[in-house]
PDB file of C-alpha atoms in Angstrom:
ATOM      1  CA  MET A 284     106.005  56.655 101.228  1.00  0.00           C
ATOM      2  CA  SER A 285     102.969  57.910 101.237  1.00  0.00           C
ATOM      3  CA  GLU A 286     103.446  62.354  99.936  1.00  0.00           C
ATOM      4  CA  LEU A 287     101.477  63.525 102.704  1.00  0.00           C
ATOM      5  CA  ILE A 288      99.254  66.834 101.186  1.00  0.00           C
ATOM      6  CA  LEU A 289      98.697  69.794 103.930  1.00  0.00           C
ATOM      7  CA  ASN A 290      95.793  72.935 102.441  1.00  0.00           C
ATOM      8  CA  VAL A 291      96.635  75.556 105.538  1.00  0.00           C
ATOM      9  CA  SER A 292      94.542  78.324 103.940  1.00  0.00           C
ATOM     10  CA  VAL A 293      95.938  81.484 104.885  1.00  0.00           C
ATOM     11  CA  GLU A 294      92.551  83.831 105.029  1.00  0.00           C
ATOM     12  CA  ALA A 295      91.315  85.116 108.446  1.00  0.00           C
ATOM     13  CA  PRO A 296      87.890  84.741 108.665  1.00  0.00           C
ATOM     14  CA  GLU A 297      84.970  87.801 108.550  1.00  0.00           C
ATOM     15  CA  PRO A 298      84.457  88.513 112.441  1.00  0.00           C
ATOM     16  CA  ALA A 299      80.536  88.536 112.819  1.00  0.00           C
ATOM     17  CA  GLY A 300      78.696  91.269 111.784  1.00  0.00           C
ATOM     18  CA  GLY A 301      81.877  92.514 110.633  1.00  0.00           C
ATOM     19  CA  GLY A 302      81.546  93.688 106.383  1.00  0.00           C
ATOM     20  CA  GLY A 303      84.426  93.603 105.952  1.00  0.00           C
ATOM     21  CA  SER A 304      85.323  97.385 106.870  1.00  0.00           C
ATOM     22  CA  GLY A 305      88.756  97.239 109.582  1.00  0.00           C
ATOM     23  CA  GLY A 306      91.110  98.533 108.537  1.00  0.00           C
ATOM     24  CA  GLY A 307      93.146  94.990 110.039  1.00  0.00           C
ATOM     25  CA  ASN A 308      90.682  92.599 107.840  1.00  0.00           C
ATOM     26  CA  ARG A 309      91.928  95.280 104.681  1.00  0.00           C
ATOM     27  CA  LYS A 310      94.995  94.878 104.926  1.00  0.00           C
ATOM     28  CA  HIS A 311      95.038  90.685 105.257  1.00  0.00           C
ATOM     29  CA  ARG A 312      93.402  90.795 101.366  1.00  0.00           C
ATOM     30  CA  SER A 313      95.971  92.987 100.211  1.00  0.00           C
ATOM     31  CA  PHE A 314      98.167  90.140 102.272  1.00  0.00           C
ATOM     32  CA  VAL A 315      96.983  87.167 100.580  1.00  0.00           C
ATOM     33  CA  ARG A 316      96.043  88.950  96.972  1.00  0.00           C
ATOM     34  CA  ARG A 317      99.338  89.836  97.354  1.00  0.00           C
ATOM     35  CA  ARG A 318     100.846  86.292  98.159  1.00  0.00           C
ATOM     36  CA  ARG A 319      98.564  84.959  95.593  1.00  0.00           C
ATOM     37  CA  PHE A 320      99.390  86.630  92.515  1.00  0.00           C
ATOM     38  CA  LEU A 321     102.862  85.835  93.894  1.00  0.00           C
ATOM     39  CA  GLU A 322     102.693  81.699  93.684  1.00  0.00           C
ATOM     40  CA  ALA A 323     100.572  82.147  90.563  1.00  0.00           C
ATOM     41  CA  LYS A 324     104.120  84.336  89.296  1.00  0.00           C
ATOM     42  CA  GLY A 325     105.743  81.026  90.810  1.00  0.00           C
ATOM     43  CA  VAL A 326     107.628  83.415  92.795  1.00  0.00           C
ATOM     44  CA  LEU A 327     106.629  81.382  96.118  1.00  0.00           C
ATOM     45  CA  ARG A 328     106.882  77.821  97.285  1.00  0.00           C
ATOM     46  CA  GLN A 329     106.734  76.407 100.391  1.00  0.00           C
ATOM     47  CA  LYS A 330     107.852  79.817 102.572  1.00  0.00           C
ATOM     48  CA  GLN A 331     105.974  82.264 102.978  1.00  0.00           C
ATOM     49  CA  LEU A 332     106.064  85.693 102.252  1.00  0.00           C
ATOM     50  CA  PRO A 333     107.239  88.125 104.725  1.00  0.00           C
ATOM     51  CA  ALA A 334     105.134  91.654 105.039  1.00  0.00           C
ATOM     52  CA  VAL A 335     107.027  94.438 103.562  1.00  0.00           C
ATOM     53  CA  ALA A 336     107.048  97.904 104.293  1.00  0.00           C
ATOM     54  CA  ALA A 337     108.677 100.662 102.679  1.00  0.00           C
ATOM     55  CA  LEU A 338     111.286 103.037 104.839  1.00  0.00           C
ATOM     56  CA  ASP A 339     112.096 106.652 104.223  1.00  0.00           C
ATOM     57  CA  CYS A 340     114.821 108.464 106.965  1.00  0.00           C
ATOM     58  CA  GLU A 341     115.430 112.467 106.226  1.00  0.00           C
ATOM     59  CA  MET A 342     119.332 114.014 108.387  1.00  0.00           C
ATOM     60  CA  VAL A 343     120.458 116.836 109.091  1.00  0.00           C
ATOM     61  CA  GLY A 344     123.571 118.355 109.335  1.00  0.00           C
ATOM     62  CA  THR A 345     126.030 117.917 112.997  1.00  0.00           C
ATOM     63  CA  GLY A 346     129.600 117.417 113.955  1.00  0.00           C
ATOM     64  CA  PRO A 347     132.202 120.257 111.903  1.00  0.00           C
ATOM     65  CA  GLY A 348     130.472 122.573 108.974  1.00  0.00           C
ATOM     66  CA  GLY A 349     127.460 119.881 109.357  1.00  0.00           C
ATOM     67  CA  ARG A 350     128.877 117.221 107.285  1.00  0.00           C
ATOM     68  CA  THR A 351     127.982 113.946 109.138  1.00  0.00           C
ATOM     69  CA  SER A 352     124.281 113.291 108.472  1.00  0.00           C
ATOM     70  CA  ALA A 353     121.904 112.539 111.706  1.00  0.00           C
ATOM     71  CA  LEU A 354     118.188 110.674 111.401  1.00  0.00           C
ATOM     72  CA  ALA A 355     115.770 113.472 112.001  1.00  0.00           C
ATOM     73  CA  ARG A 356     112.649 111.747 111.026  1.00  0.00           C
ATOM     74  CA  CYS A 357     111.904 108.548 110.264  1.00  0.00           C
ATOM     75  CA  SER A 358     108.620 107.002 108.366  1.00  0.00           C
ATOM     76  CA  ILE A 359     107.602 103.639 107.580  1.00  0.00           C
ATOM     77  CA  VAL A 360     104.883 102.517 105.513  1.00  0.00           C
ATOM     78  CA  ALA A 361     102.895  99.319 104.843  1.00  0.00           C
ATOM     79  CA  TYR A 362     102.317  97.088 101.676  1.00  0.00           C
ATOM     80  CA  ASP A 363      99.275  99.027 100.997  1.00  0.00           C
ATOM     81  CA  GLY A 364     100.924 102.899 102.186  1.00  0.00           C
ATOM     82  CA  ALA A 365      99.219 102.818 105.412  1.00  0.00           C
ATOM     83  CA  VAL A 366     101.712 104.363 107.928  1.00  0.00           C
ATOM     84  CA  LEU A 367     103.286 102.256 110.718  1.00  0.00           C
ATOM     85  CA  TYR A 368     105.851 105.058 111.902  1.00  0.00           C
ATOM     86  CA  ASP A 369     106.119 108.649 111.735  1.00  0.00           C
ATOM     87  CA  ARG A 370     108.036 110.596 113.792  1.00  0.00           C
ATOM     88  CA  TYR A 371     110.422 112.943 114.668  1.00  0.00           C
ATOM     89  CA  VAL A 372     113.656 112.022 116.219  1.00  0.00           C
ATOM     90  CA  ARG A 373     115.676 114.915 118.797  1.00  0.00           C
ATOM     91  CA  PRO A 374     119.432 113.536 117.376  1.00  0.00           C
ATOM     92  CA  PRO A 375     122.117 113.061 120.248  1.00  0.00           C
ATOM     93  CA  GLU A 376     124.982 115.649 118.844  1.00  0.00           C
ATOM     94  CA  PRO A 377     123.082 119.009 117.658  1.00  0.00           C
ATOM     95  CA  VAL A 378     122.204 120.403 114.652  1.00  0.00           C
ATOM     96  CA  VAL A 379     124.943 122.817 113.245  1.00  0.00           C
ATOM     97  CA  ASP A 380     122.897 122.524 109.552  1.00  0.00           C
ATOM     98  CA  TYR A 381     119.283 121.671 109.431  1.00  0.00           C
ATOM     99  CA  ARG A 382     118.631 121.001 105.754  1.00  0.00           C
ATOM    100  CA  THR A 383     115.456 122.242 105.765  1.00  0.00           C
ATOM    101  CA  ARG A 384     115.391 122.431 101.926  1.00  0.00           C
ATOM    102  CA  TRP A 385     115.903 118.717 101.096  1.00  0.00           C
ATOM    103  CA  SER A 386     115.155 117.371 104.752  1.00  0.00           C
ATOM    104  CA  GLY A 387     111.833 120.206 105.608  1.00  0.00           C
ATOM    105  CA  VAL A 388     112.540 120.228 109.005  1.00  0.00           C
ATOM    106  CA  ARG A 389     113.159 122.687 111.276  1.00  0.00           C
ATOM    107  CA  PRO A 390     114.282 123.773 114.741  1.00  0.00           C
ATOM    108  CA  ARG A 391     110.523 123.776 115.939  1.00  0.00           C
ATOM    109  CA  HIS A 392     110.305 119.620 114.690  1.00  0.00           C
ATOM    110  CA  LEU A 393     112.369 118.443 116.266  1.00  0.00           C
ATOM    111  CA  GLN A 394     111.034 120.332 120.036  1.00  0.00           C
ATOM    112  CA  GLY A 395     110.375 117.655 122.261  1.00  0.00           C
ATOM    113  CA  ALA A 396     110.883 115.456 119.427  1.00  0.00           C
ATOM    114  CA  VAL A 397     111.747 110.616 120.322  1.00  0.00           C
ATOM    115  CA  PRO A 398     115.257 111.097 121.157  1.00  0.00           C
ATOM    116  CA  PHE A 399     117.349 109.231 118.793  1.00  0.00           C
ATOM    117  CA  ALA A 400     118.180 105.816 121.170  1.00  0.00           C
ATOM    118  CA  ALA A 401     113.806 105.681 121.450  1.00  0.00           C
ATOM    119  CA  ALA A 402     112.619 106.458 117.898  1.00  0.00           C
ATOM    120  CA  ARG A 403     115.499 103.249 117.319  1.00  0.00           C
ATOM    121  CA  ARG A 404     114.408 100.584 119.033  1.00  0.00           C
ATOM    122  CA  GLN A 405     110.802 101.329 117.524  1.00  0.00           C
ATOM    123  CA  ILE A 406     111.994 101.712 114.138  1.00  0.00           C
ATOM    124  CA  LEU A 407     114.407  98.178 114.441  1.00  0.00           C
ATOM    125  CA  LYS A 408     111.284  96.855 116.102  1.00  0.00           C
ATOM    126  CA  ILE A 409     108.666  97.634 113.109  1.00  0.00           C
ATOM    127  CA  LEU A 410     111.342  96.660 110.647  1.00  0.00           C
ATOM    128  CA  ALA A 411     111.908  93.466 112.411  1.00  0.00           C
ATOM    129  CA  GLY A 412     111.368  90.532 110.084  1.00  0.00           C
ATOM    130  CA  LYS A 413     110.307  92.459 107.492  1.00  0.00           C
ATOM    131  CA  VAL A 414     110.973  92.849 103.623  1.00  0.00           C
ATOM    132  CA  VAL A 415     112.124  96.715 103.973  1.00  0.00           C
ATOM    133  CA  VAL A 416     112.202  99.235 100.624  1.00  0.00           C
ATOM    134  CA  GLY A 417     114.043 101.586 100.187  1.00  0.00           C
ATOM    135  CA  HIS A 418     115.598 104.293  97.486  1.00  0.00           C
ATOM    136  CA  ALA A 419     119.064 104.410  98.459  1.00  0.00           C
ATOM    137  CA  ILE A 420     118.077 102.496 101.570  1.00  0.00           C
ATOM    138  CA  SER A 421     121.814 102.370 103.224  1.00  0.00           C
ATOM    139  CA  ASN A 422     121.950 105.981 103.563  1.00  0.00           C
ATOM    140  CA  ASP A 423     118.853 105.466 105.638  1.00  0.00           C
ATOM    141  CA  PHE A 424     120.831 102.464 107.494  1.00  0.00           C
ATOM    142  CA  LYS A 425     123.240 104.406 108.240  1.00  0.00           C
ATOM    143  CA  ALA A 426     121.798 107.185 110.245  1.00  0.00           C
ATOM    144  CA  LEU A 427     120.003 104.382 112.357  1.00  0.00           C
ATOM    145  CA  ARG A 428     122.942 102.601 113.194  1.00  0.00           C
ATOM    146  CA  TYR A 429     121.410  99.742 111.659  1.00  0.00           C
ATOM    147  CA  PHE A 430     122.408  97.168 109.273  1.00  0.00           C
ATOM    148  CA  HIS A 431     119.135  94.763 107.966  1.00  0.00           C
ATOM    149  CA  PRO A 432     119.676  91.119 105.977  1.00  0.00           C
ATOM    150  CA  PRO A 433     120.746  91.859 102.103  1.00  0.00           C
ATOM    151  CA  ALA A 434     118.326  88.851 101.629  1.00  0.00           C
ATOM    152  CA  LEU A 435     115.196  91.585 103.132  1.00  0.00           C
ATOM    153  CA  THR A 436     116.452  94.094 101.734  1.00  0.00           C
ATOM    154  CA  ARG A 437     114.711  95.691  98.055  1.00  0.00           C
ATOM    155  CA  ASP A 438     117.418  99.032  97.136  1.00  0.00           C
ATOM    156  CA  THR A 439     114.548 100.688  94.084  1.00  0.00           C
ATOM    157  CA  SER A 440     117.562 102.545  93.430  1.00  0.00           C
ATOM    158  CA  ARG A 441     119.933  99.112  92.401  1.00  0.00           C
ATOM    159  CA  MET A 442     117.531  97.535  90.323  1.00  0.00           C
ATOM    160  CA  PRO A 443     118.078  97.260  86.588  1.00  0.00           C
ATOM    161  CA  LEU A 444     114.773  96.299  85.938  1.00  0.00           C
ATOM    162  CA  LEU A 445     113.200  99.487  87.655  1.00  0.00           C
ATOM    163  CA  ASN A 446     115.951 101.535  85.229  1.00  0.00           C
ATOM    164  CA  ARG A 447     114.742  99.220  82.077  1.00  0.00           C
ATOM    165  CA  LYS A 448     110.931  99.752  82.219  1.00  0.00           C
ATOM    166  CA  GLY A 449     111.507 103.444  82.850  1.00  0.00           C
ATOM    167  CA  GLY A 450     114.401 104.067  79.633  1.00  0.00           C
ATOM    168  CA  PHE A 451     117.642 104.770  81.688  1.00  0.00           C
ATOM    169  CA  PRO A 452     120.523 103.055  81.535  1.00  0.00           C
ATOM    170  CA  GLU A 453     120.715  99.565  83.820  1.00  0.00           C
ATOM    171  CA  ASN A 454     123.795 100.753  85.281  1.00  0.00           C
ATOM    172  CA  VAL A 455     123.505 104.190  86.914  1.00  0.00           C
ATOM    173  CA  ALA A 456     121.679 104.966  90.851  1.00  0.00           C
ATOM    174  CA  VAL A 457     119.027 107.040  89.218  1.00  0.00           C
ATOM    175  CA  SER A 458     117.183 109.651  91.644  1.00  0.00           C
ATOM    176  CA  LEU A 459     113.297 109.005  93.256  1.00  0.00           C
ATOM    177  CA  LYS A 460     111.796 111.752  91.901  1.00  0.00           C
ATOM    178  CA  ARG A 461     112.830 111.127  87.737  1.00  0.00           C
ATOM    179  CA  LEU A 462     111.784 107.364  88.302  1.00  0.00           C
ATOM    180  CA  VAL A 463     108.283 107.777  90.188  1.00  0.00           C
ATOM    181  CA  LYS A 464     107.840 110.832  86.843  1.00  0.00           C
ATOM    182  CA  GLN A 465     108.783 108.096  84.889  1.00  0.00           C
ATOM    183  CA  LEU A 466     107.129 105.302  85.896  1.00  0.00           C
ATOM    184  CA  LEU A 467     103.877 106.506  87.459  1.00  0.00           C
ATOM    185  CA  ASN A 468     103.599 109.665  86.164  1.00  0.00           C
ATOM    186  CA  ARG A 469     103.464 111.383  89.244  1.00  0.00           C
ATOM    187  CA  ASP A 470     105.558 114.411  90.832  1.00  0.00           C
ATOM    188  CA  ILE A 471     107.012 114.319  94.835  1.00  0.00           C
ATOM    189  CA  GLN A 472     109.606 116.225  95.619  1.00  0.00           C
ATOM    190  CA  VAL A 473     108.095 119.279  94.422  1.00  0.00           C
ATOM    191  CA  GLY A 474     108.526 123.153  96.154  1.00  0.00           C
ATOM    192  CA  LYS A 475     110.249 124.190  98.537  1.00  0.00           C
ATOM    193  CA  SER A 476     109.116 122.933 101.425  1.00  0.00           C
ATOM    194  CA  GLY A 477     112.093 119.472 100.923  1.00  0.00           C
ATOM    195  CA  HIS A 478     111.186 116.581 101.018  1.00  0.00           C
ATOM    196  CA  SER A 479     107.982 114.456 103.107  1.00  0.00           C
ATOM    197  CA  SER A 480     109.705 110.766 104.281  1.00  0.00           C
ATOM    198  CA  VAL A 481     106.192 109.489 103.785  1.00  0.00           C
ATOM    199  CA  GLU A 482     105.188 110.004 100.356  1.00  0.00           C
ATOM    200  CA  ASP A 483     108.984 109.436  99.610  1.00  0.00           C
ATOM    201  CA  ALA A 484     108.650 105.474 100.915  1.00  0.00           C
ATOM    202  CA  ARG A 485     105.247 105.371  99.801  1.00  0.00           C
ATOM    203  CA  ALA A 486     106.689 106.076  96.703  1.00  0.00           C
ATOM    204  CA  THR A 487     109.342 103.468  96.769  1.00  0.00           C
ATOM    205  CA  MET A 488     106.725 101.121  97.683  1.00  0.00           C
ATOM    206  CA  GLU A 489     104.804 101.761  94.388  1.00  0.00           C
ATOM    207  CA  LEU A 490     108.256 101.111  93.257  1.00  0.00           C
ATOM    208  CA  TYR A 491     108.917  98.255  94.351  1.00  0.00           C
ATOM    209  CA  LYS A 492     105.324  96.680  92.971  1.00  0.00           C
ATOM    210  CA  VAL A 493     106.245  97.870  89.470  1.00  0.00           C
ATOM    211  CA  VAL A 494     109.111  95.059  89.103  1.00  0.00           C
ATOM    212  CA  GLU A 495     108.438  92.685  91.777  1.00  0.00           C
ATOM    213  CA  ALA A 496     107.027  89.003  91.142  1.00  0.00           C
ATOM    214  CA  GLU A 497     109.678  89.789  88.522  1.00  0.00           C
ATOM    215  CA  TRP A 498     112.551  90.740  91.585  1.00  0.00           C
ATOM    216  CA  GLU A 499     111.259  87.866  93.645  1.00  0.00           C
ATOM    217  CA  GLN A 500     111.451  85.670  91.230  1.00  0.00           C
ATOM    218  CA  GLN A 501     115.293  86.679  90.323  1.00  0.00           C
ATOM    219  CA  LEU A 502     115.915  86.401  93.909  1.00  0.00           C
ATOM    220  CA  ALA A 503     114.381  83.462  94.133  1.00  0.00           C
ATOM    221  CA  ARG A 504     116.755  81.956  91.164  1.00  0.00           C
ATOM    222  CA  GLU A 505     119.689  83.693  92.325  1.00  0.00           C
ATOM    223  CA  PRO A 506     119.666  84.423  96.291  1.00  0.00           C
ATOM    224  CA  GLN A 507     121.902  86.634  97.807  1.00  0.00           C
TER     225      GLN A 507
END
């Protein structure tokens, strides 16, 4: 039987009179560049690469002594760092500890915030079918009461390639702040106003890009 070869273009045509300045076009070109880069590295074969998003959540304390972590803010960014979602979320249980020093969340942020159930529906719709990158991302999924497919999950706190490039032992969990300082030469999570989940999500995506080709190639050889 003769071999049938189909050539399918993944590039969308520029809109008439466009000049390519629209946000959608930029995102598409970023996707195409990334796809070609990974194809050249031998990571991609026939399957189309899923979209990638980075997730970071901030939690407050509920329950006795405020020991139970509850979602209070969720940020999701695209591969190019564009914000896909960034909302404060009102937990279903009363907040006992706002953990402002770390979360950056204050009582005023949760006044009129999106109720947890509604926020969760919106967030899971965005994450569906995507490769989701995060740092110690199991904590974020737990706060969302969600289980993302392992094959589509990339946890930068558990990536020996990143630790190796940063000069850290491969078998230890290194904080996002330390990895970003060592590999990106940038300071995050500074000051006393708490973390920014958008900043952390973008930083996590940049760390993923540092080892993306090697990481995806490794997963292609040794699928989870």
